[in-house]
Amino acid sequence: DEPALLASVERSVRAQLGGITPARASITFVGVEPIEVLRFDAGPERWYVSIGMSRRPMTGADATVLELDGPRAELAITTTASGPGRPGRSEDELWRRLAVLAAAPTVEGVVYRAGMAIDLGEPLVPGSRCVGAVVDQSSLRPAEHAGTEVPILRLDPATATELAWARVHGVSALRERWVGHGVDVHDLWRAPVSLG
């Protein structure tokens, strides 16, 4: 029961984020059922969470049939350092970018997993140097419904140079650089980390 599964995922996310009523947008692509994006304003952080990617199991592009027992998941991006203190910097496009990424398993056969890097080839929001993200487990617990587990995967925004470097040295090495340089990966307008 897909609607019940998605409702369970939303209830789980809302409960873990303090019961906040989210702002929401429903985004539709040709040939794909609507993807909803919820935005939770949780203090200094904003959480954007997809609802709809877990409707079906993720199946690789090379598979000939839908893998009924394949993994399900939703995506989340957390942002900071935005709002009135950052004039002219809008996160409005992030709704659509997250929906595009959440539609990718259906459209392109992408199977998201922790440790992978993804490149959109365009800024996540206007003026940002971040054009993609690296995937990890989020701090939110997986949602459960009728024996099906739906983890929430965290997307940490990354710049083009960081993604290129990670393809050579690995995502773990990139994360070590971020930590070592005190990078706020949730600041969409940050500069790339030093990779020299």
mmCIF file with all atom_site columns, C-alpha atoms in Angstrom, residues 2-3 6-7 10 24-38 49-56 73-74 95-96 98-107:
data_model
loop_
_atom_site.group_PDB
_atom_site.id
_atom_site.type_symbol
_atom_site.label_atom_id
_atom_site.label_alt_id
_atom_site.label_comp_id
_atom_site.label_asym_id
_atom_site.label_entity_id
_atom_site.label_seq_id
_atom_site.pdbx_PDB_ins_code
_atom_site.Cartn_x
_atom_site.Cartn_y
_atom_site.Cartn_z
_atom_site.occupancy
_atom_site.B_iso_or_equiv
_atom_site.pdbx_formal_charge
_atom_site.auth_seq_id
_atom_site.auth_comp_id
_atom_site.auth_asym_id
_atom_site.auth_atom_id
_atom_site.pdbx_PDB_model_num
ATOM 1  C CA . GLU A 1 2   ? 2.081  2.882  -1.317  1.00 0.00 ? 2   GLU A CA 1
ATOM 2  C CA . PRO A 1 3   ? 0.046  5.755  0.202   1.00 0.00 ? 3   PRO A CA 1
ATOM 3  C CA . LEU A 1 6   ? 4.571  7.245  2.355   1.00 0.00 ? 6   LEU A CA 1
ATOM 4  C CA . ALA A 1 7   ? 2.302  8.425  5.164   1.00 0.00 ? 7   ALA A CA 1
ATOM 5  C CA . GLU A 1 10  ? 6.204  11.378 6.753   1.00 0.00 ? 10  GLU A CA 1
ATOM 6  C CA . ARG A 1 24  ? 5.519  21.384 1.323   1.00 0.00 ? 24  ARG A CA 1
ATOM 7  C CA . ALA A 1 25  ? 5.651  21.322 -2.438  1.00 0.00 ? 25  ALA A CA 1
ATOM 8  C CA . SER A 1 26  ? 4.529  18.642 -4.876  1.00 0.00 ? 26  SER A CA 1
ATOM 9  C CA . ILE A 1 27  ? 6.679  18.414 -7.990  1.00 0.00 ? 27  ILE A CA 1
ATOM 10 C CA . THR A 1 28  ? 5.731  16.366 -11.041 1.00 0.00 ? 28  THR A CA 1
ATOM 11 C CA . PHE A 1 29  ? 7.884  15.130 -13.904 1.00 0.00 ? 29  PHE A CA 1
ATOM 12 C CA . VAL A 1 30  ? 6.656  13.520 -17.117 1.00 0.00 ? 30  VAL A CA 1
ATOM 13 C CA . GLY A 1 31  ? 6.147  9.799  -16.584 1.00 0.00 ? 31  GLY A CA 1
ATOM 14 C CA . VAL A 1 32  ? 6.873  9.945  -12.863 1.00 0.00 ? 32  VAL A CA 1
ATOM 15 C CA . GLU A 1 33  ? 4.421  10.057 -9.979  1.00 0.00 ? 33  GLU A CA 1
ATOM 16 C CA . PRO A 1 34  ? 4.616  13.268 -7.929  1.00 0.00 ? 34  PRO A CA 1
ATOM 17 C CA . ILE A 1 35  ? 7.502  13.756 -5.530  1.00 0.00 ? 35  ILE A CA 1
ATOM 18 C CA . GLU A 1 36  ? 6.706  15.804 -2.463  1.00 0.00 ? 36  GLU A CA 1
ATOM 19 C CA . VAL A 1 37  ? 9.384  17.835 -0.721  1.00 0.00 ? 37  VAL A CA 1
ATOM 20 C CA . LEU A 1 38  ? 8.872  18.862 2.906   1.00 0.00 ? 38  LEU A CA 1
ATOM 21 C CA . VAL A 1 49  ? 13.070 15.801 2.905   1.00 0.00 ? 49  VAL A CA 1
ATOM 22 C CA . SER A 1 50  ? 11.669 13.964 -0.111  1.00 0.00 ? 50  SER A CA 1
ATOM 23 C CA . ILE A 1 51  ? 8.505  11.907 0.170   1.00 0.00 ? 51  ILE A CA 1
ATOM 24 C CA . GLY A 1 52  ? 7.781  9.626  -2.771  1.00 0.00 ? 52  GLY A CA 1
ATOM 25 C CA . MET A 1 53  ? 11.105 8.078  -3.775  1.00 0.00 ? 53  MET A CA 1
ATOM 26 C CA . SER A 1 54  ? 10.398 5.115  -1.483  1.00 0.00 ? 54  SER A CA 1
ATOM 27 C CA . ARG A 1 55  ? 7.156  4.389  -3.335  1.00 0.00 ? 55  ARG A CA 1
ATOM 28 C CA . ARG A 1 56  ? 9.012  1.604  -5.174  1.00 0.00 ? 56  ARG A CA 1
ATOM 29 C CA . ALA A 1 73  ? 14.901 5.274  0.776   1.00 0.00 ? 73  ALA A CA 1
ATOM 30 C CA . GLU A 1 74  ? 14.148 8.982  0.888   1.00 0.00 ? 74  GLU A CA 1
ATOM 31 C CA . TRP A 1 95  ? 12.886 22.097 -3.671  1.00 0.00 ? 95  TRP A CA 1
ATOM 32 C CA . ARG A 1 96  ? 13.095 21.173 -7.343  1.00 0.00 ? 96  ARG A CA 1
ATOM 33 C CA . LEU A 1 98  ? 15.871 17.539 -4.416  1.00 0.00 ? 98  LEU A CA 1
ATOM 34 C CA . ALA A 1 99  ? 12.817 16.322 -6.320  1.00 0.00 ? 99  ALA A CA 1
ATOM 35 C CA . VAL A 1 100 ? 14.970 15.727 -9.424  1.00 0.00 ? 100 VAL A CA 1
ATOM 36 C CA . LEU A 1 101 ? 17.358 13.617 -7.356  1.00 0.00 ? 101 LEU A CA 1
ATOM 37 C CA . ALA A 1 102 ? 14.456 11.727 -5.748  1.00 0.00 ? 102 ALA A CA 1
ATOM 38 C CA . ALA A 1 103 ? 12.997 10.952 -9.183  1.00 0.00 ? 103 ALA A CA 1
ATOM 39 C CA . ALA A 1 104 ? 16.318 9.592  -10.489 1.00 0.00 ? 104 ALA A CA 1
ATOM 40 C CA . PRO A 1 105 ? 15.749 5.965  -9.336  1.00 0.00 ? 105 PRO A CA 1
ATOM 41 C CA . THR A 1 106 ? 12.590 5.826  -11.466 1.00 0.00 ? 106 THR A CA 1
ATOM 42 C CA . VAL A 1 107 ? 13.866 7.880  -14.398 1.00 0.00 ? 107 VAL A CA 1
#
